[in-house]
Short mmCIF file of C-alpha atoms and ligand atoms in Angstrom, two decimals:
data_model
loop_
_atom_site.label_atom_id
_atom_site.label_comp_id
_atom_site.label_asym_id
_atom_site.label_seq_id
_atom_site.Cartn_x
_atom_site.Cartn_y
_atom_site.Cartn_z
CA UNK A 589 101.85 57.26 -115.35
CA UNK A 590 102.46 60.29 -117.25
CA UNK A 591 102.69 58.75 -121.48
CA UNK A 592 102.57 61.75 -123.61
CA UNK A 593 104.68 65.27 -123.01
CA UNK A 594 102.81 68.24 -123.72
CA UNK A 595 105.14 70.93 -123.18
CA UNK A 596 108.34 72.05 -124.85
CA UNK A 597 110.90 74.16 -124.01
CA UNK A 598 112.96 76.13 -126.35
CA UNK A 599 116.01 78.48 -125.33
CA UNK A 600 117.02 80.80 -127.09
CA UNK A 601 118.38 83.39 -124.77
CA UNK A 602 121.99 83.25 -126.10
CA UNK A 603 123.34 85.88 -128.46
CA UNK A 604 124.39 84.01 -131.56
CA UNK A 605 128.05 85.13 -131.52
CA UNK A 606 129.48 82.95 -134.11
CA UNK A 607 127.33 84.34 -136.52
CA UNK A 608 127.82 88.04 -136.35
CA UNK A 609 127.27 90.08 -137.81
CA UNK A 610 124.09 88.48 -139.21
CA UNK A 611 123.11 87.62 -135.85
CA UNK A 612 123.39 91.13 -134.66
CA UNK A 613 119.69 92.56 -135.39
CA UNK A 614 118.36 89.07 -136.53
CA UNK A 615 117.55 86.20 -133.76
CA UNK A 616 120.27 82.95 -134.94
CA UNK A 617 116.79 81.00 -134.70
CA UNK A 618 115.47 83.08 -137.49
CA UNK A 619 118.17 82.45 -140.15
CA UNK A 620 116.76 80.15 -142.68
CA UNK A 621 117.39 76.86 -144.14
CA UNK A 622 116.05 77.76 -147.84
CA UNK A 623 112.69 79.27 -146.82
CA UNK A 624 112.02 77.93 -142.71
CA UNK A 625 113.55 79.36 -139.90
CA UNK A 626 115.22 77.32 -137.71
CA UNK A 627 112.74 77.96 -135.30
CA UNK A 628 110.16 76.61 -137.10
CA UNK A 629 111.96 73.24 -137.93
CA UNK A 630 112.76 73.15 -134.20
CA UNK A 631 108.50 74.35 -133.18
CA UNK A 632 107.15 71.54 -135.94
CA UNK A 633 109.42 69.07 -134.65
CA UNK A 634 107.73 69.42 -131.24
CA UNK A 635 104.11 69.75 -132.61
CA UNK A 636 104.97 65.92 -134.27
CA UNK A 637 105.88 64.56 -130.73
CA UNK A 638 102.17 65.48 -129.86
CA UNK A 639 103.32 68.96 -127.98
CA UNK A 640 100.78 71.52 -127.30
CA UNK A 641 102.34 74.44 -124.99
CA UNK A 642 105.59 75.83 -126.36
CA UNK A 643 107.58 77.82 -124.20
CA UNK A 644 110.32 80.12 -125.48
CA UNK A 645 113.31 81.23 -122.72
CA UNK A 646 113.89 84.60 -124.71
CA UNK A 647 115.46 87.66 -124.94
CA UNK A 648 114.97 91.60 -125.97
CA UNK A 649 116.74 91.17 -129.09
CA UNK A 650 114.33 87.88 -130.06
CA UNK A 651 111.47 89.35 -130.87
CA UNK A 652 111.23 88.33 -134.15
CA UNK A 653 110.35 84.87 -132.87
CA UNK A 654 107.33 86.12 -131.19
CA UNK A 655 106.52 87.75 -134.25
CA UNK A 656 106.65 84.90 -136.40
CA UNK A 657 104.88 83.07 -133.90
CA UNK A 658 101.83 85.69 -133.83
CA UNK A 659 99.23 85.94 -136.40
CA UNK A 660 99.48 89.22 -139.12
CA UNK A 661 96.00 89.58 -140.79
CA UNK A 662 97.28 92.43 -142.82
CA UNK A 663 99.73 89.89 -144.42
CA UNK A 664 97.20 87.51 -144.69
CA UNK A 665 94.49 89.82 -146.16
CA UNK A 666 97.41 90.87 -148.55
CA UNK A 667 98.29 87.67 -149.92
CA UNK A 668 94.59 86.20 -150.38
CA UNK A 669 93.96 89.65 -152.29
CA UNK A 670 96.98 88.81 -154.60
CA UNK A 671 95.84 84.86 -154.87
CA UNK A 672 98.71 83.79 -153.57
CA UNK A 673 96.50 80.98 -152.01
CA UNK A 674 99.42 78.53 -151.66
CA UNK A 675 101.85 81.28 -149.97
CA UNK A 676 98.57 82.24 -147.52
CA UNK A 677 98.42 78.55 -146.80
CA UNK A 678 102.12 78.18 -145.47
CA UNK A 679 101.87 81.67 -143.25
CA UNK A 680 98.78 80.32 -141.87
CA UNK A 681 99.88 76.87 -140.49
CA UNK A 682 103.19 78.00 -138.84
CA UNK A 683 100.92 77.72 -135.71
CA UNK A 684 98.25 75.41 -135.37
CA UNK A 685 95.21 77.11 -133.17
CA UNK A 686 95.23 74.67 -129.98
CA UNK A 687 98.54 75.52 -129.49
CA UNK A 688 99.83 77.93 -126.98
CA UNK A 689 103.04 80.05 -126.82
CA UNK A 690 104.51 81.09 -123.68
CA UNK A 691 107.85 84.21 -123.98
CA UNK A 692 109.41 84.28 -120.93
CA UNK A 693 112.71 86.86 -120.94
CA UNK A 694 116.06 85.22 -119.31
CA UNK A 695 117.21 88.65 -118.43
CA UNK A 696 120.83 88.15 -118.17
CA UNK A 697 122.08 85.30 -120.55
CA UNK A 698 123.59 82.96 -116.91
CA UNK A 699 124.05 79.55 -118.84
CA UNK A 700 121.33 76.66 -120.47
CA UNK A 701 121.00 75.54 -116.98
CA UNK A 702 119.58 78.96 -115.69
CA UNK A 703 117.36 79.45 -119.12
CA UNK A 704 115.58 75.94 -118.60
CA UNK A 705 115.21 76.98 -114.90
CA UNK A 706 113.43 80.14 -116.03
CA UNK A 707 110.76 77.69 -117.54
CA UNK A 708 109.51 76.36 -114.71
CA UNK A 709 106.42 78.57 -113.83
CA UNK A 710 104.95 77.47 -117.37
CA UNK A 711 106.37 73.78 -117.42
CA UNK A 712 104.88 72.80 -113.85
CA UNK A 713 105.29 69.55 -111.99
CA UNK A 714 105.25 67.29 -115.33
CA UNK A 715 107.92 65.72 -118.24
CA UNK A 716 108.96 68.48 -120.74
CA UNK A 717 110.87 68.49 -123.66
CA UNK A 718 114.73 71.02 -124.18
CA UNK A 719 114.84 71.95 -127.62
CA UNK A 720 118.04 73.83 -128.76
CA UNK A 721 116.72 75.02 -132.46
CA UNK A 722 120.57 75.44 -133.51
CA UNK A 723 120.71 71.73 -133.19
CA UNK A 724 118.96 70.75 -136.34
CA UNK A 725 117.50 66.90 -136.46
CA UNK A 726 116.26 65.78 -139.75
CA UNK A 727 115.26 62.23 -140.55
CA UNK A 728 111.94 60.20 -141.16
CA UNK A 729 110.72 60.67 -137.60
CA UNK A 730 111.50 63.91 -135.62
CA UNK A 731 114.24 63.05 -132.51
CA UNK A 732 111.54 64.23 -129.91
CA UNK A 733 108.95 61.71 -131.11
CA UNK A 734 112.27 58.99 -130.75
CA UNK A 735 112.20 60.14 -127.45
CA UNK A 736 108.98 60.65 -126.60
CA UNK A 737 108.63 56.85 -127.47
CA UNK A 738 111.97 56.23 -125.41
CA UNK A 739 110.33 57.70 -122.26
CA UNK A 740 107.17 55.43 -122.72
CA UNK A 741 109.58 52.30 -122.67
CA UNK A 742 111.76 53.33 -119.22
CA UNK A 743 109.66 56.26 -118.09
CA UNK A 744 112.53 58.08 -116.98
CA UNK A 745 114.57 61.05 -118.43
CA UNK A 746 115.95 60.97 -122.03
CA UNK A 747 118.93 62.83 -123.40
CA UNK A 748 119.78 62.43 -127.23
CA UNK A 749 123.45 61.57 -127.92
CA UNK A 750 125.59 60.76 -130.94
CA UNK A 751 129.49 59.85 -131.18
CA UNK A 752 131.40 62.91 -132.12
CA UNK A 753 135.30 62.50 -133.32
CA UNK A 754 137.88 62.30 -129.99
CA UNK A 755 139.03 65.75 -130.73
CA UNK A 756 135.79 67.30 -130.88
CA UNK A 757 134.69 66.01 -126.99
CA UNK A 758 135.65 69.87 -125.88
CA UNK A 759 132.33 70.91 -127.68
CA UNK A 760 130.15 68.77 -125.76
CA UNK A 761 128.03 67.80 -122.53
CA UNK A 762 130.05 64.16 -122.88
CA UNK A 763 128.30 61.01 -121.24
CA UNK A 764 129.82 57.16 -119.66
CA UNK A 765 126.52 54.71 -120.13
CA UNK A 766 126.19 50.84 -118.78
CA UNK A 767 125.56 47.93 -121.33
CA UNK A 768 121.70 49.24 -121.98
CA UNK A 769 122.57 53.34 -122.21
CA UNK A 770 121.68 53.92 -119.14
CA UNK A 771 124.12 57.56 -118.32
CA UNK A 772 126.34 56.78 -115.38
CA UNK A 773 127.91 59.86 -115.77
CA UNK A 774 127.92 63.10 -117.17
CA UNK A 775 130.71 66.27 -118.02
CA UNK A 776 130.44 69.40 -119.46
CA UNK A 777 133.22 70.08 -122.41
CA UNK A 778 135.90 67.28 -120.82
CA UNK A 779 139.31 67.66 -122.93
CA UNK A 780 139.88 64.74 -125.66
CA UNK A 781 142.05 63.10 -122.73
CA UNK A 782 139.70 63.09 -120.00
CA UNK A 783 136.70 62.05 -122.26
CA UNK A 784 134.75 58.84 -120.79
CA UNK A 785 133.79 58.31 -124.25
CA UNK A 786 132.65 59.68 -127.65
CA UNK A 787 129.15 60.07 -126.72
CA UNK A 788 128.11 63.61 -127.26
CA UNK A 789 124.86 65.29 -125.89
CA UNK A 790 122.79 66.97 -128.83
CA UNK A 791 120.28 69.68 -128.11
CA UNK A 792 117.36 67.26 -127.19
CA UNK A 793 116.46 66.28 -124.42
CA UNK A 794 113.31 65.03 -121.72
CA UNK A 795 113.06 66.00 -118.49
CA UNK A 796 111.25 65.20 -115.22
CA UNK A 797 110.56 67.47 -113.11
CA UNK A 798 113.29 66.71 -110.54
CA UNK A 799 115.86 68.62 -112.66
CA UNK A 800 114.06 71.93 -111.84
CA UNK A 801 115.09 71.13 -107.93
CA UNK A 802 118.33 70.26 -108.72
CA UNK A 803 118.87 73.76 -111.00
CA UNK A 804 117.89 76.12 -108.39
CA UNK A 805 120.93 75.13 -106.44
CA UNK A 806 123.14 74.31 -109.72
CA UNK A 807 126.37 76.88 -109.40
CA UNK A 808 128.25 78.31 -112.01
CA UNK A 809 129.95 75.59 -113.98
CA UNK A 810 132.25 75.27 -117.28
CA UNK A 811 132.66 79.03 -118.65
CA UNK A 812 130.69 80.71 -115.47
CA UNK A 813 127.82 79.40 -116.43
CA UNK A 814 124.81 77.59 -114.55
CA UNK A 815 124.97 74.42 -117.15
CA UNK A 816 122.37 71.99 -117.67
CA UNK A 817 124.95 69.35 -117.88
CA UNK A 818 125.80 70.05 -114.06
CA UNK A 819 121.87 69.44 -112.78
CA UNK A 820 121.56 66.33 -115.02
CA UNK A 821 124.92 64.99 -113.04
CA UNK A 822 122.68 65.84 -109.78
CA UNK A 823 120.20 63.77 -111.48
CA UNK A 824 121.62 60.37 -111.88
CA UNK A 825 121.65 59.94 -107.82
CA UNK A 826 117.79 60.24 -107.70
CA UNK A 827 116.74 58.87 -111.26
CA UNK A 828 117.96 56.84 -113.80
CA UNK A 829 118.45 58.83 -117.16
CA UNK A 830 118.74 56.97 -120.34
CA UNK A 831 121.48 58.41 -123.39
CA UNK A 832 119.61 57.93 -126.42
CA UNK A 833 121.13 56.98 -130.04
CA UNK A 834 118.76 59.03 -132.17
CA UNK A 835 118.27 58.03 -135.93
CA UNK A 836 118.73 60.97 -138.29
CA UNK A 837 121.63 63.58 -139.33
CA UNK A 838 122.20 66.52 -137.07
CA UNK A 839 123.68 69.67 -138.52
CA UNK A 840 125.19 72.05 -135.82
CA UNK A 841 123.35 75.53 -137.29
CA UNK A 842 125.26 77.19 -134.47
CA UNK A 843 128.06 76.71 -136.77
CA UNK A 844 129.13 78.24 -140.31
CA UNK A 845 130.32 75.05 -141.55
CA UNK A 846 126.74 73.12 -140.16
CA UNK A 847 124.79 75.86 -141.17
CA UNK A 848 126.11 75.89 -144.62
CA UNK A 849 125.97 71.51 -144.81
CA UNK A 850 122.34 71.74 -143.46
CA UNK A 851 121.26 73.99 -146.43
CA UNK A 852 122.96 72.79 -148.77
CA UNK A 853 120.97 69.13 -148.22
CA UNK A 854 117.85 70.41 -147.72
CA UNK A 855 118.54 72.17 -151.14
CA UNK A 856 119.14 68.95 -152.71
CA UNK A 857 115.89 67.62 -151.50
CA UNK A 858 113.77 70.67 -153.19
CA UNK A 859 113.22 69.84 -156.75
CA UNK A 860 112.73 73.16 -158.14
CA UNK A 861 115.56 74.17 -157.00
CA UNK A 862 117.47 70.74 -158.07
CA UNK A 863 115.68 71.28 -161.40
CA UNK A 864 117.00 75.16 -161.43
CA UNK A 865 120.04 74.31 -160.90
CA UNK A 866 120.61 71.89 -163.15
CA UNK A 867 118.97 74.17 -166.10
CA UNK A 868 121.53 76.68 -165.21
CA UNK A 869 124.11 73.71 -165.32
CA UNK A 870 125.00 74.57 -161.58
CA UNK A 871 124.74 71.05 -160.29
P1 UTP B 1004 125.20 78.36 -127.36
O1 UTP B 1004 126.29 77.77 -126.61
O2 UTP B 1004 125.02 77.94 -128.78
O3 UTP B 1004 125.33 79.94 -127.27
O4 UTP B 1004 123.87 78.08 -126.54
P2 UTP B 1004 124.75 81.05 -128.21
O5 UTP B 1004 124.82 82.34 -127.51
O6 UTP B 1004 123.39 80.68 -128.74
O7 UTP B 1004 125.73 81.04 -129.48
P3 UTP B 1004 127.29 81.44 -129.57
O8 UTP B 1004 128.05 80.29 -128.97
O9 UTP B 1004 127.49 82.75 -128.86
O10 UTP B 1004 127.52 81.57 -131.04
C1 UTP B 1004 123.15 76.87 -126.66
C2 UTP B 1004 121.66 77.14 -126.55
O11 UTP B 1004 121.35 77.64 -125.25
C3 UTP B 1004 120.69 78.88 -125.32
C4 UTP B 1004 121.09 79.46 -126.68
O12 UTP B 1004 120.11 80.38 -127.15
C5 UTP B 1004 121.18 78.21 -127.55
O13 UTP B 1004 119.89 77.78 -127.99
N1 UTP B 1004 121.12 79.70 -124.17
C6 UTP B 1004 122.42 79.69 -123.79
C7 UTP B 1004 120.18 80.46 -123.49
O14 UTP B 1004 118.97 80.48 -123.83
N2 UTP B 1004 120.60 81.18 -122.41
C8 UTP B 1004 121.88 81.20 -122.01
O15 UTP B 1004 122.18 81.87 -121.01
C9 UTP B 1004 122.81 80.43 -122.71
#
């Protein structure tokens, strides 16, 4: 029995349109919380869990992921030149060495269903871990190492969900679940009134395999698109798939108002800037 995931899957295909302009030269997944990318929370994240291949569902105007992703010795060279040993020490461990990156392009943005689709060739016949970086997870242990333990306990398919307001169900991939969370049903973006419950898919989630079988005959769903949500519907009548209750607060980066929450915590956990702040009689 397969115990530890090695692979995750990150897509980030999609164009970012709630955040033009900035998002019109510069990848969402590159915006920054402070000083990290989002892509970076979401790529460490995954390294915790014990991932080792990390696969990115991409698109021409992305490449600034695969650039932070890629070593620059002329930066490098710069900064140990300058002493700026401490600097030099971040750049360096964005990536640890025995990992692996994998760019594949989506071509034409068709829906999350069709971008985790385009992952098979590098994911194989094994468990792999969706990772949507706008989803940010912070907490005292990443969501996918939750999971990861989640899927050692039932062995079967994990999706992370938290209870969003009624009104909100519209935004979400909306799940029913029995007494112990196992999903009994899943629907993309159901109005308030046709909700089976609060439950909300977040951008986490661990697959098996099966899903890739049930994508490549997944049609277009909610908005035109091929939707993840639809496949993991075809799921439940082979596998059982368990909702998860992660611990930790997600911010919706996707969002101004999440975007704007999720910095302005993580600022209150830096104590220079705290300290700055309060020097300048700002806090
Ligand atoms: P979103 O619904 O947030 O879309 O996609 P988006 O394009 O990123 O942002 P908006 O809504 O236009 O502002 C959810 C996740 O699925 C990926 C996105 O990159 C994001 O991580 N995605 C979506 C793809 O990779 N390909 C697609 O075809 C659609």
């Amino acid at each position: 029995m397969i115990t530890s995931i090695r692979t995750a899957v990150f897509p980030v295909a999609g164009r970012g349109t709630r955040f033009l302009p900035a998002t019109k030269a510069v990848p969402k997944e590159m915006l920054p919380i402070v000083d990290k990318p989002l892509i970076q929370f979401a790529v460490e994240e995954a390294l915790e869990a014990g991932v080792t291949r990390l696969v990115f569902i991409t698109h021409s105007s992305k490449r600034a992921i695969e650039d932070h992703f890629d070593v620059d010795p002329d930066l490098e060279r710069a900064l140990e030149a300058a002493g700026k040993d401490e600097i030099l020490k971040t750049v360096k461990a964005i990536l640890p060495k025995e990992v692996s990156c994998v760019f594949i392009r989506q071509g034409e943005p068709l829906g999350l269903g069709h971008a985790v689709l385009c992952a098979r060739p590098a994911v194989g016949n094994e468990p792999f871990f969706v990772h949507l970086p706008d989803d940010l997870i912070r907490g005292d242990v990443g969501c996918l190492s939750q999971m990861a333990e989640q899927f050692r306990v039932s062995g079967s398919s994990v999706v992370a969900v938290e209870n969003v307001p009624q009104d909100k169900t519209g935004s979400y991939g909306i799940v029913d679940v029995d007494d112990a969370d196992r999903m009994k049903a899943i629907v993309e973006k159901p109005d308030p009134a046709e909700a089976p419950s609060t439950l909300a898919v977040v951008g986490r989630y661990l697959l098996t395999p099966k899903v890739f079988d049930l994508l490549e005959t997944t049609g277009r769903g909610a908005g035109g698109e091929i939707q993840l949500t639809d496949a993991i519907s075809d799921l439940l009548g082979h596998e059982s798939v368990h909702a998860y209750r992660f611990q930790g607060s997600r911010y919706d980066c996707g969002s101004k108002l999440g975007y704007v929450q999720a910095t302005i915590d993580a600022a209150r956990t830096d104590p220079e800037i705290i300290s700055a702040l309060q020097g300048e009689s700002l806090l």
